[in-house]
Amino acid sequence: EVQLVESGGGLVQPGRSLRLSCTGSGFTFGDYTMSWVRQAPGKGLEWVGLIRSKAYGGTTEYAASVKGRFTISRDDSRSIAYLQMNSLQTEDTAVYFCTKDLLFHDAFDIWGQGTMVTVSS
Amino acid sequence: EIVLTQSPATLSLSPGERATLSCRASQSVGSYLAWYQQKPGQAPRLLMYDASKRATGVPARFSGSGSGTDFTLTISSLEPEDFAVYYCQQRSIWPPFTFGQGTKLEIK
């Protein structure tokens, strides 16, 4: 079964850092672009950023709202994608989902269950 | 940034009825549009990609159409499990990938 499992969420104070992990199984993790999408409580979906597969340079892209504060990386040997979040703000409070691209198509075909990040003093 | 506007915000229908959900883009996205279904407390689920292709395991009562700026998700005959929030998403011009604000499909 193809699966993504996020971990690392929790309560953090404004200005602090947190790192989320996304572990994939049931597929060749290194072949896929991975993204992070978040959802604030009671709100819609917001794309956070992506990391391409090594075949496409392993490069990253970010939403303007997180650029310069968040960093996505990957360890294909362990099938894990990371979201390093620095200088967290209260508006970063959300459920963070990890997603996998549908190969050769522009859509997220697999989503993790999400991990909650609460930024509060 | 491309803005996706979904309508209506809420759609109240009964099981067995036909549902038509709309997604309009602020500029052309070609056919690079996907639809997702989200139930309370769950992750979104991919329904349609490339505007009109059903994802694996999605029932045939779901169909997508459109190109350019106007897109439609149709559910031909609603089942009880179809009541959820539906989001469209574009991946034509990015970053960022943008989502619509969602349409809540509720039981009448």
Tab-separated table of C-alpha atoms in Angstrom:
chain	number	residue	atom	x	y	z
A	1	GLU	CA	0.000	0.000	0.000
A	2	VAL	CA	1.259	3.440	-0.935
A	3	GLN	CA	1.376	5.558	2.198
A	4	LEU	CA	2.717	8.803	3.616
A	5	VAL	CA	3.028	9.401	7.340
A	6	GLU	CA	3.822	12.798	8.807
A	7	SER	CA	5.310	13.397	12.221
A	8	GLY	CA	6.871	16.166	14.266
A	9	GLY	CA	3.951	18.484	14.845
A	10	GLY	CA	3.158	20.088	18.163
A	11	LEU	CA	2.893	23.298	20.126
A	12	VAL	CA	5.659	25.838	19.582
A	13	GLN	CA	6.143	29.445	20.623
A	14	PRO	CA	6.255	32.258	18.061
A	15	GLY	CA	9.735	32.771	16.660
A	16	ARG	CA	10.832	29.218	17.369
A	17	SER	CA	11.540	26.361	14.955
A	18	LEU	CA	10.061	22.968	14.226
A	19	ARG	CA	10.908	20.194	11.784
A	20	LEU	CA	8.273	17.951	10.265
A	21	SER	CA	8.997	14.595	8.671
A	22	CYS	CA	7.111	12.694	5.998
A	23	THR	CA	7.902	9.008	5.589
A	24	GLY	CA	6.817	7.253	2.426
A	25	SER	CA	6.259	3.568	1.831
A	26	GLY	CA	4.944	1.331	-0.924
A	27	PHE	CA	6.565	3.283	-3.748
A	28	THR	CA	9.998	4.344	-5.005
A	29	PHE	CA	10.220	7.540	-2.982
A	30	GLY	CA	13.151	8.990	-4.883
A	31	ASP	CA	11.261	9.011	-8.186
A	32	TYR	CA	8.673	11.552	-7.048
A	33	THR	CA	8.287	15.232	-6.394
A	34	MET	CA	7.006	15.740	-2.859
A	35	SER	CA	5.016	18.717	-1.615
A	36	TRP	CA	3.730	20.116	1.639
A	37	VAL	CA	0.229	21.560	1.864
A	38	ARG	CA	-1.279	23.134	4.968
A	39	GLN	CA	-4.755	23.861	6.234
A	40	ALA	CA	-5.430	26.378	8.977
A	41	PRO	CA	-8.275	25.467	11.349
A	42	GLY	CA	-11.584	25.759	9.529
A	43	LYS	CA	-9.923	27.097	6.381
A	44	GLY	CA	-9.001	25.890	2.921
A	45	LEU	CA	-5.871	24.337	1.507
A	46	GLU	CA	-2.626	26.249	0.957
A	47	TRP	CA	0.343	24.848	-0.922
A	48	VAL	CA	3.549	25.436	1.058
A	49	GLY	CA	6.306	24.142	-1.172
A	50	LEU	CA	7.833	21.227	-3.041
A	51	ILE	CA	11.051	19.361	-3.642
A	52	ARG	CA	11.669	17.752	-6.982
A	53	SER	CA	13.174	14.331	-7.421
A	54	LYS	CA	16.919	14.062	-7.934
A	55	ALA	CA	16.238	13.281	-11.587
A	56	TYR	CA	14.877	16.826	-11.871
A	57	GLY	CA	17.634	18.381	-9.840
A	58	GLY	CA	16.177	17.993	-6.370
A	59	THR	CA	15.324	21.686	-6.450
A	60	THR	CA	12.735	23.397	-4.294
A	61	GLU	CA	9.937	25.929	-4.706
A	62	TYR	CA	8.045	27.784	-1.986
A	63	ALA	CA	4.949	29.838	-1.462
A	64	ALA	CA	5.660	33.493	-0.871
A	65	SER	CA	4.195	33.267	2.639
A	66	VAL	CA	6.945	30.873	3.790
A	67	LYS	CA	9.869	31.649	1.496
A	68	GLY	CA	13.006	32.381	3.486
A	69	ARG	CA	11.571	30.796	6.648
A	70	PHE	CA	10.759	27.241	5.573
A	71	THR	CA	13.103	24.718	3.939
A	72	ILE	CA	12.191	21.422	2.328
A	73	SER	CA	14.748	18.632	2.014
A	74	ARG	CA	14.715	14.923	1.340
A	75	ASP	CA	16.599	11.748	2.239
A	76	ASP	CA	15.711	9.254	-0.454
A	77	SER	CA	17.737	6.494	1.237
A	78	ARG	CA	15.260	6.669	4.120
A	79	SER	CA	12.205	7.674	2.038
A	80	ILE	CA	11.721	10.826	4.111
A	81	ALA	CA	10.914	14.405	3.195
A	82	TYR	CA	11.431	17.165	5.738
A	83	LEU	CA	9.891	20.565	6.313
A	84	GLN	CA	12.121	22.752	8.441
A	85	MET	CA	10.089	25.674	9.757
A	86	ASN	CA	11.924	28.619	11.283
A	87	SER	CA	10.700	31.930	12.683
A	88	LEU	CA	7.247	30.471	13.149
A	89	GLN	CA	4.314	32.854	13.348
A	90	THR	CA	0.831	32.389	14.763
A	91	GLU	CA	-0.522	32.360	11.217
A	92	ASP	CA	1.507	29.214	10.527
A	93	THR	CA	-0.865	27.304	12.801
A	94	ALA	CA	-2.320	24.567	10.625
A	95	VAL	CA	-2.480	20.896	9.814
A	96	TYR	CA	0.465	20.133	7.547
A	97	PHE	CA	-0.015	17.470	4.905
A	98	CYS	CA	2.706	15.771	2.921
A	99	THR	CA	1.762	14.864	-0.636
A	100	LYS	CA	3.145	12.840	-3.501
A	101	ASP	CA	2.838	13.800	-7.136
A	102	LEU	CA	0.969	11.638	-9.601
A	103	LEU	CA	3.781	10.606	-11.928
A	104	PHE	CA	3.839	12.640	-15.154
A	105	HIS	CA	0.693	14.487	-14.173
A	106	ASP	CA	0.043	17.649	-12.245
A	107	ALA	CA	-1.837	16.497	-9.189
A	108	PHE	CA	-1.281	15.176	-5.674
A	109	ASP	CA	-2.403	11.566	-5.731
A	110	ILE	CA	-1.368	10.493	-2.233
A	111	TRP	CA	-1.735	12.532	0.976
A	112	GLY	CA	-0.556	11.812	4.468
A	113	GLN	CA	-2.950	12.044	7.395
A	114	GLY	CA	-1.469	15.374	8.433
A	115	THR	CA	0.274	16.663	11.528
A	116	MET	CA	-0.944	19.631	13.572
A	117	VAL	CA	1.342	22.569	14.230
A	118	THR	CA	0.165	25.140	16.757
A	119	VAL	CA	2.136	28.347	17.129
A	120	SER	CA	1.162	30.076	20.342
A	121	SER	CA	2.729	31.675	23.367
B	1	GLU	CA	-0.781	34.356	-8.906
B	2	ILE	CA	-3.760	32.573	-10.398
B	3	VAL	CA	-6.924	32.865	-8.335
B	4	LEU	CA	-9.450	30.040	-8.457
B	5	THR	CA	-13.024	30.921	-7.552
B	6	GLN	CA	-15.378	28.092	-6.707
B	7	SER	CA	-19.149	28.326	-6.754
B	8	PRO	CA	-21.388	27.910	-5.033
B	9	ALA	CA	-19.795	28.119	-1.600
B	10	THR	CA	-22.400	25.683	-0.296
B	11	LEU	CA	-24.586	23.317	-2.274
B	12	SER	CA	-27.519	21.626	-0.576
B	13	LEU	CA	-28.818	18.546	-2.366
B	14	SER	CA	-30.419	15.202	-1.630
B	15	PRO	CA	-29.006	11.741	-2.334
B	16	GLY	CA	-29.770	10.709	-5.887
B	17	GLU	CA	-29.645	14.266	-7.207
B	18	ARG	CA	-27.086	15.618	-9.649
B	19	ALA	CA	-24.401	17.984	-8.345
B	20	THR	CA	-22.614	20.551	-10.457
B	21	LEU	CA	-19.645	22.365	-8.934
B	22	SER	CA	-17.850	25.198	-10.684
B	23	CYS	CA	-14.254	26.433	-10.612
B	24	ARG	CA	-13.207	29.562	-12.473
B	25	ALA	CA	-9.585	30.638	-12.956
B	26	SER	CA	-8.418	34.246	-13.136
B	27	GLN	CA	-6.445	33.350	-16.253
B	28	SER	CA	-6.117	30.307	-18.455
B	29	VAL	CA	-4.711	27.185	-16.821
B	30	GLY	CA	-5.158	24.992	-19.899
B	31	SER	CA	-6.219	21.592	-18.620
B	32	TYR	CA	-3.901	21.659	-15.588
B	33	LEU	CA	-6.708	21.430	-13.095
B	34	ALA	CA	-7.385	18.858	-10.386
B	35	TRP	CA	-10.307	18.247	-8.047
B	36	TYR	CA	-10.070	16.931	-4.488
B	37	GLN	CA	-12.656	15.726	-1.991
B	38	GLN	CA	-12.169	16.269	1.725
B	39	LYS	CA	-14.274	14.827	4.512
B	40	PRO	CA	-14.119	16.147	8.092
B	41	GLY	CA	-10.970	15.113	9.899
B	42	GLN	CA	-9.490	13.484	6.805
B	43	ALA	CA	-6.852	14.352	4.250
B	44	PRO	CA	-8.007	15.427	0.811
B	45	ARG	CA	-8.461	12.729	-1.809
B	46	LEU	CA	-7.651	13.194	-5.482
B	47	LEU	CA	-10.741	12.813	-7.671
B	48	MET	CA	-9.850	14.263	-11.076
B	49	TYR	CA	-6.678	15.419	-12.785
B	50	ASP	CA	-5.960	17.030	-16.131
B	51	ALA	CA	-9.475	18.450	-15.766
B	52	SER	CA	-11.308	15.334	-16.898
B	53	LYS	CA	-9.362	12.214	-15.926
B	54	ARG	CA	-10.621	10.194	-12.987
B	55	ALA	CA	-8.049	9.133	-10.432
B	56	THR	CA	-7.646	5.478	-9.562
B	57	GLY	CA	-10.621	4.093	-7.687
B	58	VAL	CA	-12.894	7.086	-8.229
B	59	PRO	CA	-16.453	6.043	-9.118
B	60	ALA	CA	-17.764	6.739	-12.595
B	61	ARG	CA	-20.493	9.024	-11.221
B	62	PHE	CA	-17.763	11.664	-10.882
B	63	SER	CA	-16.806	13.535	-14.045
B	64	GLY	CA	-14.821	16.641	-14.812
B	65	SER	CA	-14.920	19.001	-17.746
B	66	GLY	CA	-13.600	22.323	-18.946
B	67	SER	CA	-10.425	23.982	-20.077
B	68	GLY	CA	-8.921	27.422	-20.013
B	69	THR	CA	-10.710	29.316	-17.251
B	70	ASP	CA	-13.964	27.444	-16.623
B	71	PHE	CA	-14.201	23.989	-15.111
B	72	THR	CA	-16.970	21.786	-13.757
B	73	LEU	CA	-17.075	18.778	-11.468
B	74	THR	CA	-20.275	16.792	-11.862
B	75	ILE	CA	-21.576	14.043	-9.627
B	76	SER	CA	-24.300	12.352	-11.604
B	77	SER	CA	-26.256	10.812	-8.724
B	78	LEU	CA	-25.243	11.656	-5.189
B	79	GLU	CA	-24.447	8.902	-2.748
B	80	PRO	CA	-24.428	9.533	1.026
B	81	GLU	CA	-20.625	9.321	1.091
B	82	ASP	CA	-20.268	12.151	-1.455
B	83	PHE	CA	-21.234	14.881	0.990
B	84	ALA	CA	-17.955	16.645	1.683
B	85	VAL	CA	-15.922	19.704	0.729
B	86	TYR	CA	-14.532	19.847	-2.804
B	87	TYR	CA	-11.481	21.842	-3.860
B	88	CYS	CA	-10.100	22.617	-7.292
B	89	GLN	CA	-6.387	23.230	-7.796
B	90	GLN	CA	-4.319	24.556	-10.668
B	91	ARG	CA	-0.787	23.606	-11.572
B	92	SER	CA	-0.420	25.550	-14.782
B	93	ILE	CA	1.329	28.716	-13.680
B	94	TRP	CA	3.358	28.336	-10.531
B	95	PRO	CA	4.648	28.819	-7.947
B	96	PRO	CA	2.344	28.831	-6.223
B	97	PHE	CA	0.019	25.962	-6.930
B	98	THR	CA	-3.285	27.511	-5.934
B	99	PHE	CA	-6.485	26.009	-4.598
B	100	GLY	CA	-10.004	27.300	-4.771
B	101	GLN	CA	-11.692	28.188	-1.514
B	102	GLY	CA	-13.842	25.057	-1.623
B	103	THR	CA	-17.473	24.098	-2.147
B	104	LYS	CA	-19.263	22.398	0.709
B	105	LEU	CA	-21.725	19.808	-0.551
B	106	GLU	CA	-24.262	19.215	2.188
B	107	ILE	CA	-27.306	17.036	2.599
B	108	LYS	CA	-30.569	18.868	2.077
